[in-house]
Coordinates of C-alpha atoms in Angstrom, one line a residue:
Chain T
X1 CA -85.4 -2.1 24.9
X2 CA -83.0 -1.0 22.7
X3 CA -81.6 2.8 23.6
X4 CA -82.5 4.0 19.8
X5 CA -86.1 4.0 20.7
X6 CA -85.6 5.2 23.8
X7 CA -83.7 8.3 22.1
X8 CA -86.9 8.6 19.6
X9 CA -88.9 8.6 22.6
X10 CA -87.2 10.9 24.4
X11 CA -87.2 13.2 21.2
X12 CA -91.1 12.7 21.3
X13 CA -91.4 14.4 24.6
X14 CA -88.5 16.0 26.3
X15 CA -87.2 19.8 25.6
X16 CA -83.4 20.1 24.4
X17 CA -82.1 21.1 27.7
X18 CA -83.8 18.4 29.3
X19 CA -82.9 15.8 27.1
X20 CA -79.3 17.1 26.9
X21 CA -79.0 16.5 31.4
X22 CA -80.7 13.3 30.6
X23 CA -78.3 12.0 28.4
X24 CA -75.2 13.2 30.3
X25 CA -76.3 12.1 33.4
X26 CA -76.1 8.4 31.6
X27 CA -73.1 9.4 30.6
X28 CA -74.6 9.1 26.7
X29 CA -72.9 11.0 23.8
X30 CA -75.0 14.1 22.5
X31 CA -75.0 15.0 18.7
X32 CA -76.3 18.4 17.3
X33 CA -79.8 18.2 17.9
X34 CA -82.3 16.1 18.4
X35 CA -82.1 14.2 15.0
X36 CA -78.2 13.8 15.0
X37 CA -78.4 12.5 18.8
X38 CA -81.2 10.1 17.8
X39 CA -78.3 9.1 14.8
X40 CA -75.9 8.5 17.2
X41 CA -77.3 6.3 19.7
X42 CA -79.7 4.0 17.0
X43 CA -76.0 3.4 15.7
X44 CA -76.4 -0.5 16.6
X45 CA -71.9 -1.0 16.5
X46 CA -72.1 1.1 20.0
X47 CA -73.0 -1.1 22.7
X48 CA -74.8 1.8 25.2
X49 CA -76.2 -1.0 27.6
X50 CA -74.2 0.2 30.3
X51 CA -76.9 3.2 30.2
X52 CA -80.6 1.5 29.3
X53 CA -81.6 0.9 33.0
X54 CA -80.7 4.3 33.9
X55 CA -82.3 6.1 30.5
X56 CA -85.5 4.2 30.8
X57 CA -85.8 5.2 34.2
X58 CA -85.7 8.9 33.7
X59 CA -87.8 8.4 30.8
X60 CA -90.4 6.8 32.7
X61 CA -90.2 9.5 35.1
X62 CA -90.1 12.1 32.6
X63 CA -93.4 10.7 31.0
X64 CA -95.1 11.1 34.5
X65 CA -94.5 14.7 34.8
X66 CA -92.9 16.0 31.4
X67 CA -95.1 19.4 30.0
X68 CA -98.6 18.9 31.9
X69 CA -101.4 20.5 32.2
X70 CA -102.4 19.8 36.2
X71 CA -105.8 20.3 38.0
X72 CA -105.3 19.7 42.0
X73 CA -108.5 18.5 43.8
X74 CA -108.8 18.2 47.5
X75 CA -109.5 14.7 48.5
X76 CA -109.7 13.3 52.3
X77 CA -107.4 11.2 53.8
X78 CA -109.8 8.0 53.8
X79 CA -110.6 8.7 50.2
X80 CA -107.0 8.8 48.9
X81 CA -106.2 5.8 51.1
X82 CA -109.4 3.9 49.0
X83 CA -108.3 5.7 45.8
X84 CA -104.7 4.1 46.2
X85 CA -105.7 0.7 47.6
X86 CA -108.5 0.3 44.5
X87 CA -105.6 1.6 42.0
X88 CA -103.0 -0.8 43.0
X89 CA -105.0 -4.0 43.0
X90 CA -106.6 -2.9 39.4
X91 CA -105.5 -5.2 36.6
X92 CA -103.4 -3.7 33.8
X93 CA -105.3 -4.0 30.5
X94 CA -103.4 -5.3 27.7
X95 CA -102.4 -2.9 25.0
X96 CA -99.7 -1.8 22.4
X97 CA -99.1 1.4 24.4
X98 CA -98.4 -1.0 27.7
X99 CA -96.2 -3.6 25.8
X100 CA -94.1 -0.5 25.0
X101 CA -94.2 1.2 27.9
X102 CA -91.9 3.6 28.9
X103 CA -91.5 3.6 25.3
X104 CA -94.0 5.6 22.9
X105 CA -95.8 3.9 19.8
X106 CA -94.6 5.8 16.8
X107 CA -96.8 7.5 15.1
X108 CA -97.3 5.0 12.0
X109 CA -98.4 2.0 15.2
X110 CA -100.7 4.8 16.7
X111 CA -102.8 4.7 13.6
X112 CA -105.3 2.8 15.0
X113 CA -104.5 3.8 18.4
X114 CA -107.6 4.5 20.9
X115 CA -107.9 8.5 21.5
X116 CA -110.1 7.1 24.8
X117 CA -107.7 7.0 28.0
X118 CA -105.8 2.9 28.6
X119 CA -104.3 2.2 31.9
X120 CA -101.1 1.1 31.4
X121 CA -99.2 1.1 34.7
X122 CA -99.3 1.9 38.0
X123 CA -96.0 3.9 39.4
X124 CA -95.8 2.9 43.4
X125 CA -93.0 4.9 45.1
X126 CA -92.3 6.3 48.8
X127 CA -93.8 9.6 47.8
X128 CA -97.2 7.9 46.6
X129 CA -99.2 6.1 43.6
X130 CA -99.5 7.3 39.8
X131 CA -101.5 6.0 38.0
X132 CA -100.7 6.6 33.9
X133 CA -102.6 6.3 31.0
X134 CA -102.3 6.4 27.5
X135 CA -103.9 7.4 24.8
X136 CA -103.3 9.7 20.8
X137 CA -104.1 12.6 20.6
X138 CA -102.9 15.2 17.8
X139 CA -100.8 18.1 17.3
X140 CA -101.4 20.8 14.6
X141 CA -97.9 21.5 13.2
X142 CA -97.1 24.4 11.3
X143 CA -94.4 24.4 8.7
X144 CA -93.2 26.6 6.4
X145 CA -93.0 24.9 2.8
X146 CA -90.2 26.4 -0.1
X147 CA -90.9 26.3 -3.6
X148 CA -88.2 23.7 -4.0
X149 CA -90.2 21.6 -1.8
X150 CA -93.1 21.3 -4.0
X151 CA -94.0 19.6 -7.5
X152 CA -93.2 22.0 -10.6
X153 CA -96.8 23.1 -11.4
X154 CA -97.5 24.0 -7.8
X155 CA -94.7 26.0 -7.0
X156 CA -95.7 28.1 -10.3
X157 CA -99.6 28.7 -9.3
X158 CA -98.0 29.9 -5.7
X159 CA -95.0 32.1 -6.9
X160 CA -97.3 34.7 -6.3
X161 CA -97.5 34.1 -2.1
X162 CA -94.5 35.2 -0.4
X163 CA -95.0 32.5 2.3
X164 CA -96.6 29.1 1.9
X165 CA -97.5 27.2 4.9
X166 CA -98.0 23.5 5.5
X167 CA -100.8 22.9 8.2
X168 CA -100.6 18.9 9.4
X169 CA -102.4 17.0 12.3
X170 CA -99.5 14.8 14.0
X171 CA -101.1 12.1 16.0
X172 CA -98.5 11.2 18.8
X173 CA -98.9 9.0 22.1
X174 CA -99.9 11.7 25.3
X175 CA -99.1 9.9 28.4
X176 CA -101.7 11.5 31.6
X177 CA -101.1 10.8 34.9
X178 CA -103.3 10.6 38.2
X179 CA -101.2 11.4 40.9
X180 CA -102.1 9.9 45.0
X181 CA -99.7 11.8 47.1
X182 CA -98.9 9.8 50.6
X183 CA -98.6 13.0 52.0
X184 CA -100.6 16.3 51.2
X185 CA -104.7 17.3 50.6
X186 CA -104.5 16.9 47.1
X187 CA -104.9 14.6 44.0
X188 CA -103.5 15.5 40.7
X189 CA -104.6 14.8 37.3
X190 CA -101.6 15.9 35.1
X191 CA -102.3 15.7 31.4
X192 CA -100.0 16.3 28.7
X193 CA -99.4 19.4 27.4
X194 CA -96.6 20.2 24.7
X195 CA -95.9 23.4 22.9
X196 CA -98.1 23.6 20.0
X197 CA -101.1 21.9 21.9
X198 CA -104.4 23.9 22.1
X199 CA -106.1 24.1 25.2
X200 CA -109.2 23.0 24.5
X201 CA -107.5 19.4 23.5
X202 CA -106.1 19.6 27.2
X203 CA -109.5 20.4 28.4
X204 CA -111.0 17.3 26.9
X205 CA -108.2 15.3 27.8
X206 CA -108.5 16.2 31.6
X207 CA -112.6 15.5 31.2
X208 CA -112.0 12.4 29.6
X209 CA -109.2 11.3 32.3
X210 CA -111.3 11.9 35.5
X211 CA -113.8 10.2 33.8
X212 CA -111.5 6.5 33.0
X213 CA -110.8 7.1 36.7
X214 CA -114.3 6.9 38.0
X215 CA -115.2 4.4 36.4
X216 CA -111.4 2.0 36.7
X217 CA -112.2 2.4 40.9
X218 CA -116.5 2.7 40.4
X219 CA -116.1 5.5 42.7
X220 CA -116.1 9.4 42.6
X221 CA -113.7 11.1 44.6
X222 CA -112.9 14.2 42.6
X223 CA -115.1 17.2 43.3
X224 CA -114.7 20.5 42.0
X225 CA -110.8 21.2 41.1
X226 CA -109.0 23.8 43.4
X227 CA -109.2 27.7 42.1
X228 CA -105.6 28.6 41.5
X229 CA -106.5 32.5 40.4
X230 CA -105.7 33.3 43.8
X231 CA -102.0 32.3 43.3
X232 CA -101.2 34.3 40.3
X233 CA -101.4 37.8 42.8
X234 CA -99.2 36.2 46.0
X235 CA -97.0 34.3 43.9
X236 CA -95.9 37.5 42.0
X237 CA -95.9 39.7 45.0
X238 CA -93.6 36.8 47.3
X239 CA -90.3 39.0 46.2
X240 CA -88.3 36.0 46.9
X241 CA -90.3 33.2 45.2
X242 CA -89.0 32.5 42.0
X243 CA -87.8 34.1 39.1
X244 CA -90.8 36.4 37.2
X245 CA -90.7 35.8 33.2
X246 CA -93.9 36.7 32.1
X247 CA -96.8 38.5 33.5
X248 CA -100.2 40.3 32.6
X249 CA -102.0 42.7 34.3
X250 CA -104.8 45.5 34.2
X251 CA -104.5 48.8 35.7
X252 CA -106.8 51.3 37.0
X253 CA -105.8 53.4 34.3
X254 CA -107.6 50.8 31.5
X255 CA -104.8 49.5 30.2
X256 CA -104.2 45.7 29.7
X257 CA -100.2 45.0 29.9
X258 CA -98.3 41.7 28.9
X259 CA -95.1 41.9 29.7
X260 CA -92.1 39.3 29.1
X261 CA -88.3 38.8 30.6
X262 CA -86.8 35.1 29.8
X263 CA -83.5 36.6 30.8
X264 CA -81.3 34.4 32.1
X265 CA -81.3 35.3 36.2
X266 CA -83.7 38.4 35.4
X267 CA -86.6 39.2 37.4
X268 CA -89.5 40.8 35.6
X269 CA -90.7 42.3 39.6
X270 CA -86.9 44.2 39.3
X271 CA -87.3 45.3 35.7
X272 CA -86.9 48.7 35.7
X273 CA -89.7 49.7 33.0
X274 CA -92.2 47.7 35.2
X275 CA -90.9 49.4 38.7
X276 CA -91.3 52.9 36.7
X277 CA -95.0 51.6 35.7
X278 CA -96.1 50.8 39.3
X279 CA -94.6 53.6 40.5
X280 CA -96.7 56.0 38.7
X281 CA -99.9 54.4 39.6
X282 CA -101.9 55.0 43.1
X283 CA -104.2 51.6 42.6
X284 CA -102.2 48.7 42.4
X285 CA -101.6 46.8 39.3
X286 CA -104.4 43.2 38.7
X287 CA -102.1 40.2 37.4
X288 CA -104.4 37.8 35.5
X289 CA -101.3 36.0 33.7
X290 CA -97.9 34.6 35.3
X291 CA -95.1 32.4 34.3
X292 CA -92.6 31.8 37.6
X293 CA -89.3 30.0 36.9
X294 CA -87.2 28.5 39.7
X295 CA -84.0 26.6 39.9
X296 CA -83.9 23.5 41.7
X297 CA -80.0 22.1 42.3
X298 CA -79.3 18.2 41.2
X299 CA -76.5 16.3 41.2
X300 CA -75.1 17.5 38.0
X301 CA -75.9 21.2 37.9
X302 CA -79.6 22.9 38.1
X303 CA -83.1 22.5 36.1
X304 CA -85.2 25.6 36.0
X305 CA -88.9 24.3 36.3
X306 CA -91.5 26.5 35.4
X307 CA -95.1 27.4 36.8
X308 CA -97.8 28.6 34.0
X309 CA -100.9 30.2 36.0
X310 CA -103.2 31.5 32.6
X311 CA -106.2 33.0 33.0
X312 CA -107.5 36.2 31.4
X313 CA -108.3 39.6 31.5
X314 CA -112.0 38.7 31.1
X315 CA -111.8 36.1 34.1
X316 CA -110.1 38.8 36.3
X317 CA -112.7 41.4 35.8
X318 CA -115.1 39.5 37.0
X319 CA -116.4 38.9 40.7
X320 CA -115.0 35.6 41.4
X321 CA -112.6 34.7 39.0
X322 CA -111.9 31.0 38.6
X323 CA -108.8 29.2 37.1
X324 CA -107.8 25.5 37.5
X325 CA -105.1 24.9 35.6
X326 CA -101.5 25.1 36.1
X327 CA -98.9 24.4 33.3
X328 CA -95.8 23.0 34.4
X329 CA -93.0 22.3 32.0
X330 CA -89.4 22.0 31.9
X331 CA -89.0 19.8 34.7
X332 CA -86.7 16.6 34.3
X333 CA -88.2 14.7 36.9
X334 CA -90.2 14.6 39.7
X335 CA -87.8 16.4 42.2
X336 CA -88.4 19.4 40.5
X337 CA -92.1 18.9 39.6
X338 CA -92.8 17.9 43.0
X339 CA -90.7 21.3 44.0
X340 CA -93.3 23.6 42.0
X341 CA -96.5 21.3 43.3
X342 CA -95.4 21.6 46.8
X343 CA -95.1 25.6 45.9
X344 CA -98.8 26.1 44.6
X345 CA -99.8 23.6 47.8
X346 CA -98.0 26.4 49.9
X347 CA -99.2 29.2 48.3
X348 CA -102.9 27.8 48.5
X349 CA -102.5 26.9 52.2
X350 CA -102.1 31.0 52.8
X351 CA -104.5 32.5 50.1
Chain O
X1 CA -60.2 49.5 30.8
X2 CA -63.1 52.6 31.3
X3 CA -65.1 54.3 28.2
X4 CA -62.0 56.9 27.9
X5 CA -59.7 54.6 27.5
X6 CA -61.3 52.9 24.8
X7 CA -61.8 56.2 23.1
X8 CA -58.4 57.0 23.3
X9 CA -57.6 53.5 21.6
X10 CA -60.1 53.8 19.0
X11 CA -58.5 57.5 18.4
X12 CA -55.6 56.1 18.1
X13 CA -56.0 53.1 15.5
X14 CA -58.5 55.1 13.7
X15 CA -56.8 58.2 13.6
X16 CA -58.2 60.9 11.1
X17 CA -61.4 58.9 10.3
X18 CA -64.5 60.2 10.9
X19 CA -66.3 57.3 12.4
X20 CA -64.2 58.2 15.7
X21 CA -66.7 60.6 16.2
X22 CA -70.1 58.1 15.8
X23 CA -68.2 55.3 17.9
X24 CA -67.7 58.0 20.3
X25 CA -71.3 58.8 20.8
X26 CA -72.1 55.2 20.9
X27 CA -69.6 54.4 23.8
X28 CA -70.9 57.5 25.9
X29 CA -74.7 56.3 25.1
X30 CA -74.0 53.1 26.6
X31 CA -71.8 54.4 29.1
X32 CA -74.1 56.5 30.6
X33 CA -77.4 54.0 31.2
X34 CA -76.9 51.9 33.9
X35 CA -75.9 48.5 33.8
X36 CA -80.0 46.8 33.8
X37 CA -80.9 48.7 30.7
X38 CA -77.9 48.1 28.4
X39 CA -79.0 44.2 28.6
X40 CA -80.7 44.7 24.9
X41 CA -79.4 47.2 23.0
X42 CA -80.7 46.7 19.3
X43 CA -79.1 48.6 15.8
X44 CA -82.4 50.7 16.8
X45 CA -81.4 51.5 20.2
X46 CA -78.3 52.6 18.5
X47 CA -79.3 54.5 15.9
X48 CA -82.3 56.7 17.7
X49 CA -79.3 57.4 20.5
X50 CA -77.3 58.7 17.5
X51 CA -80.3 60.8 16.0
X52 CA -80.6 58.7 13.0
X53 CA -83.3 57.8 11.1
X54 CA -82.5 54.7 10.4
X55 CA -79.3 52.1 10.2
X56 CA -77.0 53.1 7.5
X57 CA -73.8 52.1 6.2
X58 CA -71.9 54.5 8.8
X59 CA -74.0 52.8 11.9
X60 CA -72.9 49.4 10.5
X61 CA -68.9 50.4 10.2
X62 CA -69.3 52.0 13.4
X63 CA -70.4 48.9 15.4
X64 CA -68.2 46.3 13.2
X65 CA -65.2 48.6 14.8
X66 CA -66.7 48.6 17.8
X67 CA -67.6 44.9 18.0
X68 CA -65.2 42.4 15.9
X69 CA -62.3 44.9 16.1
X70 CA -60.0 44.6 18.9
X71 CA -61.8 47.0 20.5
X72 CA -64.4 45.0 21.8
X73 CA -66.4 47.4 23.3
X74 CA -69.5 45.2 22.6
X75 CA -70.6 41.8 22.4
X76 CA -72.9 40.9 19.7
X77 CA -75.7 38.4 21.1
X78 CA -78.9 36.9 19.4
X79 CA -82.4 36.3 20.0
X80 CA -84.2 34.1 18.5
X81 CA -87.7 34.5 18.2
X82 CA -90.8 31.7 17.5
X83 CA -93.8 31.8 15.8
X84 CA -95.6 32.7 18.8
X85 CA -93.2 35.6 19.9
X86 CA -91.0 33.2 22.5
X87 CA -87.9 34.5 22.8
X88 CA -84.6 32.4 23.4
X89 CA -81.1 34.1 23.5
X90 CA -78.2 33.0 21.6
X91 CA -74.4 32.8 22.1
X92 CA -72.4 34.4 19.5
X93 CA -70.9 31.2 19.1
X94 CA -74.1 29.3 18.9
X95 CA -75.1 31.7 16.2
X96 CA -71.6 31.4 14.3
X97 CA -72.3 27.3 14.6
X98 CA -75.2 27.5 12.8
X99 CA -73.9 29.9 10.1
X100 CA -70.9 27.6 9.3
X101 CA -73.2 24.8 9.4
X102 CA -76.5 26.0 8.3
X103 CA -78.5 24.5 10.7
X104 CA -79.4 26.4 13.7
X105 CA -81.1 23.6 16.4
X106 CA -83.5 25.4 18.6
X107 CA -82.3 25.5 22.2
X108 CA -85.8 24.9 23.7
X109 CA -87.2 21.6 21.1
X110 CA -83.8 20.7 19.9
X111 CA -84.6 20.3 16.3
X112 CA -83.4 22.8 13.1
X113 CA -85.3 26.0 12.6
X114 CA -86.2 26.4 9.2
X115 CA -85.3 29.4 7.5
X116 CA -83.4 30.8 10.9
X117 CA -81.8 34.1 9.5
X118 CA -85.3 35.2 9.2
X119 CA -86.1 34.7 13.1
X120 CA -82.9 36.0 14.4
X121 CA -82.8 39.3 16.2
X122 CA -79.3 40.4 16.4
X123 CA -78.1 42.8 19.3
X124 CA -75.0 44.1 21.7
X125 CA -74.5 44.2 25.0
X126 CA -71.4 46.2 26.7
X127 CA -68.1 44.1 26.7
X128 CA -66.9 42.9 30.0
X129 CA -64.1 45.1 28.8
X130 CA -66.3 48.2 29.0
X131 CA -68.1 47.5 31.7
X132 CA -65.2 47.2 34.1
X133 CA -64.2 51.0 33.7
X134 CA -68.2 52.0 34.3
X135 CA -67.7 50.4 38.3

């Protein structure tokens, strides 16, 4: 594997800051962006193969818990044992996406890609068994067009818009993960979740993986996935747990609130406009919505991993609200994914 | 060096201009918040602390004195905001990069932001010059 296409894969899936530790970690040169590091290290007169083991390795562990959208379900001890005994005697179908594995198809090999979940490995370490599939999915991209940009006639008819707008459907490789912890009461089905995605296409995606599973180990061992609402109130009221960058809330005095902080090091529980707002009010305040960053030290400095708990003000009105989902992103690898998992485990062991 | 002593020096290179007076209000507006809400200060922030109505030319000469000169009462920051209201701060010298080049990269995806002037919030935040005298 040559490290230009494992630069365009990283491209495909990693955040800048990310991408940028990757890369110096492997002691790899960084350009101006994404495009001009890709440049750089496709340049085939530099020999980088003192870094490919290293760079496909993050990579690999990047696609396993890069931007996901994770449901948790509680699973007995026997059952996981069975789940991880059936996953790692399965046999690997062939396919494009596992030929290129950790390396993603383009999207001009994806066009006749499968949008239906493929195994194509199975990730054995000391902390457990991952199973990860591949499959294409797409991504609605948004891009503002200039005049200059389009054919004579057609910039005359629009000279009358002061914005024009380019709506495309990307297909691109998502890479979903079942996750078989040796320790701990849960199973996780990560799927991936970039910027840009719609829900609903996560939704699908998590249906469709659970799915594949039962029928790869002809068993069911996933029940109902674990209610997370619970977390979004003691995660934001633990003073010391994190770093608070977004929140939602109702009060008693009918008022929905959505409030933001991506401050480097600022707390959105410590803002004073927030303190002031809670201090006015006798009932206390109903978070439906939180986003909780926290820094996790590595070798070479610190990633800041964060925790996306989403529901809504409709789901916290009513008696029992319900959400499943947890949207982690950010993380390089699975130190500090495993960091925010073990968090929500904590936090679910005391709700 | 405290508010009063950057008074007196912007007194004393500006002597007999009339902006003294505006930079003045500025620097005792900023000077008396406490530190946690002088983190965004906006040409807005400025301007309703002034009692103007909007920013005018005089605004603008005031805080080019008070920012590029060697005053340096303030540091001039940038935010950067996305189509779906994300917000990700900016170094002054990130944001002077991408005017010299033209190509602001995006510090979350890493790839050029089309059009980028029109999604920059510019604003200040108290010098560590200025703070140092508000201990």
């Amino acid at each position: 594997m040559d490290m230009g296409t494992l630069a365009r894969s990283m491209r495909a899936r990693m955040p800048w800051p990310v991408g940028q530790r990757v890369l110096r970690q492997n002691e790899l040169p960084r350009g101006h962006g994404w495009e001009k590091t890709v440049e750089k290290l496709s340049d085939e007169r530099v020999n980088y193969d003192y870094a490919i083991e290293g760079t496909t390795n993050d990579l690999r562990e990047h696609l396993l818990c890069g931007e996901k959208l994770v449901r948790l379900y509680m699973v007995s001890k026997p059952a996981r044992n069975a789940l991880t005994k059936t996953l790692q005697n399965v046999q690997l179908p062939k396919s494009r996406f596992r030929e290129a594995y950790p390396a993603l198809l383009s999207e001009d090999e994806l066009e006749a890609g499968s949008s239906k979940p493929i195994l194509i490995s199975i990730e054995d370490s000391d902390e457990g068994v991952s199973a990860v599939f591949a499959s294409v999915r797409s991504l609605l991209l948004k891009e503002p067009l200039t005049p200059d940009e389009l054919p004579e006639g057609v910039a005359d008819a629009l000279s009358q818009y002061d914005e024009i707008v380019g709506i495309k459907y990307v297909r691109y490789e998502a890479v979903d993960v079942v996750s078989i912890p040796k320790t701990g009461d849960y199973v996780g089905i990560r799927v991936d979740f970039p910027n840009g995605m719609h829900r609903d296409v996560a939704e699908v995606a998590q249906s469709r993986l659970r799915t594949e599973l039962s029928s790869l180990v002809k068993a069911e061992h996933l029940s109902s996935p674990v209610n997370l609402f619970p977390l979004i109130d003691a995660m934001y009221k633990a003073k010391t747990e994190g770093t608070v960058v977004e929140l939602a809330f109702g009060t008693t005095t009918a008022s929905l609130k959505h409030e933001k902080m991506r401050r480097r090091g600022t707390c959105l529980r410590d803002e004073a406009y927030h303190k002031g707002g809670k201090a006015a009010l006798g009932s206390p305040i109903e978070p439906y919505r939180l986003s909780i960053v926290w820094r996790v030290p590595f070798s070479e400095g610190e990633s800041t991993p964060e925790l996306g708990l989403y529901s809504t003000a409709l789901a916290s009105g009513s008696a029992n609200p319900i959400l499943t989902d947890a949207v982690i992103r950010k993380c390089m690898g699975l130190r500090d994914f495993n960091y925010v998992e073990k968090r929500i485990e904590y936090f679910l062991s005391r709700v | 060096m405290s508010a009063k002593e950057i008074k007196a020096e912007l007194h004393e290179r500006w002597r007999g201009d009339s902006i003294t007076s505006l930079c003045d209000r500025i620097i005792d507006y900023a000077s008396s918040l406490p530190e946690n809400q002088v983190r965004m200060l906006t040409f807005r922030s400025f301007g309703d602390a002034v009692g103007k109505d909007g920013v005018d030319d005089e605004l603008l000469r005031a805080l080019t004195i008070l920012v590029s000169s060697r005053l340096a009462a303030f540091d001039a920051r940038a935010l950067l905001v996305d189509d779906d209201d994300s917000e990700h701060e900016l170094s002054a010298k990130e944001l002077e990069k991408a005017r010299a080049t033209g190509v602001l990269i995006h510090p979350e995806t890493g790839e050029a932001v089309p059009d980028f002037e029109s999604r920059v919030i510019p604003f200040f935040v108290p010098s560590a010059r200025l703070r140092a005298g508000n201990r």
